[in-house]
């Protein structure tokens, strides 16, 4: 709160104002939002990291699962068009084995990711329960 001062003192024309009180205005909503912003940012960072790991499991390109499945299906189509061709059959069996191997590797990586997330959640939740 501001109070005018007398201009008659000291020969000066006006002295401005004297501060009598300072009153703080605040919004509980904004304080609550500000308090929640930090943990929410941490959640977003964690989610982004886990999604990056998941993207790594299902990567594209020539070494990805999609390419392996595509190659396998093409080789099956080759066997369908030439069922007596032993080379086509051998290639198909090789492609099926490669696809199965990549699927097993992806499954193992998913299991490892799930285990890691579960352990991380347990470690972070433990201090909250104590």
Coordinates of N, CA and C in Angstrom, one line a residue:
X1 N 0.9 -1.2 0.0 CA 0.0 0.0 0.0 C 0.9 1.2 0.0
X2 N 0.5 2.2 -0.8 CA 1.4 3.4 -0.9 C 0.6 4.6 -0.3
X3 N 1.5 5.5 0.3 CA 0.9 6.7 1.0 C 1.7 7.9 0.5
X4 N 1.0 8.9 0.1 CA 1.6 10.2 -0.4 C 2.3 10.8 0.8
X5 N 3.4 11.5 0.5 CA 4.2 12.2 1.5 C 4.0 13.7 1.3
X6 N 4.3 14.4 2.3 CA 4.1 15.9 2.2 C 5.2 16.5 1.4
X7 N 4.8 17.5 0.6 CA 5.8 18.2 -0.3 C 6.4 19.3 0.4
X8 N 6.0 19.7 1.6 CA 6.5 20.9 2.3 C 7.8 20.6 3.0
X9 N 8.3 19.4 3.1 CA 9.5 19.2 3.9 C 10.8 19.3 3.0
X10 N 11.8 19.9 3.5 CA 13.1 20.0 2.9 C 13.2 20.9 1.6
X11 N 12.2 21.6 1.3 CA 12.2 22.5 0.2 C 12.1 21.8 -1.2
X12 N 11.9 20.5 -1.2 CA 11.8 19.8 -2.4 C 10.3 19.8 -2.9
X13 N 10.1 19.7 -4.1 CA 8.7 19.6 -4.6 C 8.4 18.2 -4.7
X14 N 7.6 17.7 -3.8 CA 7.2 16.3 -3.8 C 8.4 15.3 -3.4
X15 N 8.1 14.3 -2.7 CA 9.0 13.3 -2.3 C 8.7 11.9 -2.8
X16 N 7.6 11.8 -3.6 CA 7.2 10.5 -4.1 C 6.3 9.9 -3.1
X17 N 6.5 8.6 -2.9 CA 5.6 7.8 -2.0 C 6.5 7.0 -1.0
X18 N 5.9 6.7 0.2 CA 6.5 5.8 1.1 C 5.8 4.5 1.1
X19 N 6.5 3.4 1.1 CA 5.8 2.1 1.1 C 5.5 1.7 2.6
X20 N 4.2 1.5 2.8 CA 3.7 1.1 4.1 C 3.6 -0.4 4.3
X21 N 3.1 -1.1 3.3 CA 3.0 -2.5 3.3 C 3.2 -3.1 2.0
X22 N 3.6 -4.4 2.0 CA 3.7 -5.2 0.7 C 2.8 -6.4 0.9
X23 N 1.9 -6.5 -0.1 CA 1.0 -7.6 0.0 C 1.3 -8.6 -1.2
X24 N 1.4 -9.9 -0.9 CA 1.7 -10.9 -1.9 C 0.4 -11.5 -2.4
X25 N 0.2 -11.4 -3.8 CA -0.9 -12.1 -4.4 C -0.4 -13.3 -5.1
X26 N -1.1 -14.4 -4.9 CA -0.6 -15.7 -5.6 C -1.9 -16.5 -5.9
X27 N -1.6 -17.4 -6.8 CA -2.7 -18.3 -7.3 C -2.4 -19.7 -6.9
X28 N -3.2 -20.3 -6.1 CA -3.0 -21.7 -5.7 C -2.9 -22.6 -6.9
X29 N -3.7 -22.4 -7.9 CA -3.7 -23.2 -9.1 C -2.4 -23.1 -9.8
X30 N -1.8 -21.9 -9.9 CA -0.5 -21.8 -10.6 C 0.6 -22.5 -9.8
X31 N 0.5 -22.4 -8.5 CA 1.5 -23.0 -7.6 C 1.4 -24.5 -7.8
X32 N 0.2 -25.1 -7.8 CA 0.0 -26.5 -7.9 C 0.5 -27.0 -9.3
X33 N 0.2 -26.2 -10.4 CA 0.7 -26.5 -11.7 C 2.2 -26.5 -11.8
X34 N 2.8 -25.5 -11.1 CA 4.3 -25.4 -11.1 C 4.9 -26.6 -10.4
X35 N 4.3 -27.0 -9.3 CA 4.8 -28.1 -8.5 C 4.7 -29.4 -9.2
X36 N 3.7 -29.6 -10.0 CA 3.5 -30.8 -10.8 C 4.3 -30.8 -12.1
X37 N 4.8 -29.7 -12.5 CA 5.5 -29.6 -13.8 C 6.8 -30.4 -13.8
X38 N 7.6 -30.4 -12.7 CA 8.8 -31.1 -12.6 C 8.7 -32.6 -12.7
X39 N 7.8 -33.2 -11.9 CA 7.7 -34.7 -12.0 C 7.1 -35.1 -13.4
X40 N 6.2 -34.3 -13.9 CA 5.6 -34.6 -15.2 C 6.7 -34.6 -16.3
X41 N 7.6 -33.7 -16.2 CA 8.7 -33.6 -17.2 C 9.6 -34.9 -17.1
X42 N 9.8 -35.3 -15.8 CA 10.6 -36.5 -15.6 C 9.9 -37.8 -16.2
X43 N 8.6 -37.8 -16.0 CA 7.8 -38.9 -16.6 C 7.9 -38.9 -18.1
X44 N 7.9 -37.7 -18.7 CA 8.0 -37.7 -20.2 C 9.4 -38.1 -20.7
X45 N 10.4 -37.7 -20.0 CA 11.7 -38.2 -20.3 C 11.9 -39.7 -20.2
X46 N 11.4 -40.3 -19.2 CA 11.4 -41.7 -19.0 C 10.7 -42.4 -20.1
X47 N 9.5 -41.9 -20.4 CA 8.6 -42.5 -21.4 C 9.4 -42.5 -22.8
X48 N 10.0 -41.3 -23.1 CA 10.7 -41.2 -24.3 C 11.9 -42.2 -24.4
X49 N 12.6 -42.4 -23.3 CA 13.7 -43.3 -23.3 C 13.3 -44.7 -23.5
X50 N 12.2 -45.1 -22.9 CA 11.6 -46.5 -23.0 C 11.1 -46.7 -24.5
X51 N 10.5 -45.7 -25.1 CA 10.0 -45.8 -26.4 C 11.2 -45.9 -27.4
X52 N 12.3 -45.2 -27.1 CA 13.5 -45.4 -28.0 C 14.0 -46.8 -28.0
X53 N 14.0 -47.4 -26.8 CA 14.5 -48.8 -26.7 C 13.5 -49.7 -27.4
X54 N 12.2 -49.4 -27.3 CA 11.2 -50.2 -28.1 C 11.4 -50.1 -29.6
X55 N 11.7 -48.9 -30.0 CA 11.9 -48.7 -31.5 C 13.1 -49.4 -31.9
X56 N 14.1 -49.5 -31.1 CA 15.3 -50.3 -31.4 C 15.1 -51.8 -31.6
X57 N 14.1 -52.3 -30.9 CA 13.7 -53.7 -31.1 C 13.0 -53.9 -32.4
X58 N 12.2 -53.0 -32.8 CA 11.4 -53.1 -34.1 C 12.0 -52.2 -35.2
X59 N 13.3 -52.2 -35.3 CA 13.9 -51.3 -36.3 C 13.6 -51.7 -37.7
X60 N 13.6 -50.8 -38.6 CA 13.4 -51.1 -40.0 C 14.6 -51.4 -40.7
X61 N 14.6 -51.3 -42.0 CA 15.7 -51.6 -42.9 C 15.9 -53.0 -43.2
X62 N 17.1 -53.3 -43.8 CA 17.3 -54.7 -44.3 C 17.6 -55.7 -43.1
X63 N 17.9 -55.2 -41.9 CA 18.1 -56.1 -40.8 C 16.9 -56.2 -39.9
X64 N 15.8 -55.5 -40.2 CA 14.7 -55.5 -39.3 C 13.8 -56.7 -39.5
X65 N 12.8 -56.9 -38.6 CA 11.8 -58.0 -38.7 C 11.0 -57.9 -39.9
X66 N 10.6 -56.7 -40.3 CA 9.7 -56.6 -41.5 C 10.4 -57.1 -42.7
X67 N 11.7 -56.8 -42.9 CA 12.5 -57.3 -44.1 C 12.6 -58.8 -44.0
X68 N 12.8 -59.3 -42.9 CA 13.0 -60.7 -42.7 C 11.7 -61.5 -43.1
X69 N 10.6 -61.0 -42.6 CA 9.3 -61.6 -42.9 C 9.0 -61.5 -44.4
X70 N 9.3 -60.3 -44.9 CA 9.1 -60.1 -46.4 C 9.9 -61.1 -47.2
X71 N 11.2 -61.3 -46.9 CA 12.0 -62.2 -47.6 C 11.5 -63.6 -47.4
X72 N 11.0 -64.0 -46.3 CA 10.5 -65.3 -46.0 C 9.2 -65.5 -46.9
X73 N 8.3 -64.5 -47.0 CA 7.1 -64.7 -47.8 C 7.4 -64.7 -49.3
X74 N 8.4 -64.0 -49.7 CA 8.9 -64.1 -51.1 C 9.4 -65.5 -51.4
X75 N 10.2 -66.0 -50.5 CA 10.7 -67.4 -50.8 C 9.6 -68.4 -50.8
X76 N 8.6 -68.2 -50.0 CA 7.5 -69.1 -50.0 C 6.7 -69.0 -51.3
X77 N 6.6 -67.8 -51.8 CA 5.9 -67.6 -53.1 C 6.8 -68.3 -54.2
X78 N 8.1 -68.3 -54.1 CA 8.9 -69.0 -55.1 C 8.7 -70.5 -55.0
X79 N 8.6 -71.0 -53.8 CA 8.3 -72.5 -53.7 C 6.9 -72.8 -54.3
X80 N 6.0 -71.9 -54.0 CA 4.6 -72.1 -54.6 C 4.6 -72.2 -56.1
X81 N 5.4 -71.3 -56.7 CA 5.4 -71.3 -58.2 C 6.3 -72.4 -58.7
X82 N 7.2 -72.9 -58.0 CA 8.1 -74.1 -58.5 C 8.3 -75.1 -57.3
X83 N 7.2 -75.9 -57.0 CA 7.3 -76.8 -55.9 C 8.4 -77.8 -55.9
X84 N 8.8 -78.2 -57.1 CA 9.8 -79.2 -57.2 C 11.3 -78.7 -57.2
X85 N 11.4 -77.4 -57.2 CA 12.8 -76.8 -57.2 C 13.4 -76.9 -55.8
X86 N 14.4 -77.7 -55.6 CA 15.1 -77.9 -54.3 C 15.8 -76.6 -53.8
X87 N 16.3 -75.9 -54.7 CA 17.0 -74.6 -54.3 C 16.0 -73.7 -53.7
X88 N 14.8 -73.5 -54.3 CA 13.8 -72.6 -53.7 C 13.4 -73.1 -52.3
X89 N 13.3 -74.5 -52.2 CA 12.9 -75.0 -50.9 C 14.0 -74.8 -49.9
X90 N 15.2 -74.9 -50.2 CA 16.3 -74.7 -49.3 C 16.4 -73.2 -48.9
X91 N 16.2 -72.3 -49.9 CA 16.2 -70.9 -49.6 C 15.0 -70.6 -48.6
X92 N 13.9 -71.2 -48.9 CA 12.7 -70.9 -48.0 C 13.0 -71.4 -46.6
X93 N 13.5 -72.6 -46.4 CA 13.9 -73.1 -45.1 C 14.9 -72.2 -44.4
X94 N 15.8 -71.7 -45.1 CA 16.8 -70.7 -44.6 C 16.2 -69.4 -44.1
X95 N 15.3 -68.9 -45.0 CA 14.6 -67.7 -44.7 C 13.7 -67.9 -43.4
X96 N 13.0 -69.0 -43.4 CA 12.1 -69.3 -42.2 C 13.0 -69.3 -40.9
X97 N 14.1 -70.0 -41.0 CA 15.0 -70.1 -39.9 C 15.6 -68.7 -39.5
X98 N 15.9 -67.9 -40.4 CA 16.4 -66.5 -40.1 C 15.3 -65.7 -39.5
X99 N 14.1 -65.8 -40.0 CA 12.9 -65.0 -39.4 C 12.7 -65.5 -38.0
X100 N 12.7 -66.8 -37.8 CA 12.4 -67.3 -36.4 C 13.5 -66.8 -35.5
X101 N 14.8 -66.8 -35.9 CA 15.9 -66.3 -35.1 C 15.7 -64.9 -34.7
X102 N 15.3 -64.1 -35.7 CA 15.1 -62.6 -35.4 C 13.9 -62.4 -34.5
X103 N 12.8 -63.2 -34.7 CA 11.7 -63.1 -33.8 C 12.1 -63.5 -32.3
X104 N 12.9 -64.6 -32.2 CA 13.3 -65.0 -30.9 C 14.2 -63.9 -30.2
X105 N 15.1 -63.3 -31.0 CA 15.9 -62.2 -30.5 C 15.0 -61.0 -30.1
X106 N 14.0 -60.7 -30.9 CA 13.1 -59.6 -30.5 C 12.4 -59.9 -29.2
X107 N 11.9 -61.1 -29.1 CA 11.2 -61.6 -27.9 C 12.1 -61.4 -26.7
X108 N 13.4 -61.9 -26.8 CA 14.3 -61.8 -25.7 C 14.5 -60.3 -25.3
X109 N 14.7 -59.4 -26.3 CA 14.9 -58.0 -26.0 C 13.7 -57.4 -25.4
X110 N 12.5 -57.8 -25.8 CA 11.2 -57.3 -25.1 C 11.2 -57.8 -23.7
X111 N 11.5 -59.1 -23.5 CA 11.6 -59.6 -22.1 C 12.6 -58.8 -21.2
X112 N 13.7 -58.5 -21.8 CA 14.8 -57.7 -21.0 C 14.3 -56.3 -20.7
X113 N 13.6 -55.7 -21.7 CA 13.1 -54.4 -21.5 C 12.0 -54.4 -20.4
X114 N 11.1 -55.4 -20.5 CA 10.1 -55.5 -19.4 C 10.7 -55.7 -18.1
X115 N 11.7 -56.5 -18.0 CA 12.3 -56.8 -16.7 C 13.0 -55.5 -16.2
X116 N 13.7 -54.8 -17.1 CA 14.3 -53.5 -16.7 C 13.4 -52.5 -16.2
X117 N 12.2 -52.4 -16.9 CA 11.2 -51.4 -16.4 C 10.6 -51.8 -15.1
X118 N 10.4 -53.1 -14.9 CA 9.8 -53.5 -13.6 C 10.8 -53.3 -12.5
X119 N 12.1 -53.5 -12.7 CA 13.1 -53.3 -11.7 C 13.2 -51.8 -11.4
X120 N 13.1 -51.0 -12.4 CA 13.2 -49.5 -12.2 C 12.0 -49.0 -11.4
X121 N 10.8 -49.5 -11.7 CA 9.6 -49.1 -11.0 C 9.7 -49.5 -9.6
X122 N 10.2 -50.7 -9.3 CA 10.3 -51.2 -8.0 C 11.3 -50.4 -7.2
X123 N 12.4 -50.0 -7.8 CA 13.4 -49.2 -7.1 C 12.9 -47.8 -6.8
X124 N 12.1 -47.2 -7.7 CA 11.5 -45.9 -7.5 C 10.4 -45.9 -6.5
X125 N 9.6 -47.0 -6.5 CA 8.5 -47.1 -5.6 C 8.9 -47.4 -4.2
X126 N 10.0 -48.1 -4.0 CA 10.4 -48.5 -2.7 C 10.6 -47.4 -1.7
X127 N 11.3 -46.3 -2.1 CA 11.4 -45.2 -1.2 C 10.1 -44.5 -0.8
X128 N 9.1 -44.6 -1.7 CA 7.8 -44.0 -1.4 C 7.0 -44.8 -0.3
X129 N 7.3 -46.1 -0.3 CA 6.5 -46.9 0.7 C 7.2 -47.0 2.1
X130 N 8.4 -46.5 2.2 CA 9.1 -46.6 3.4 C 8.7 -45.4 4.3

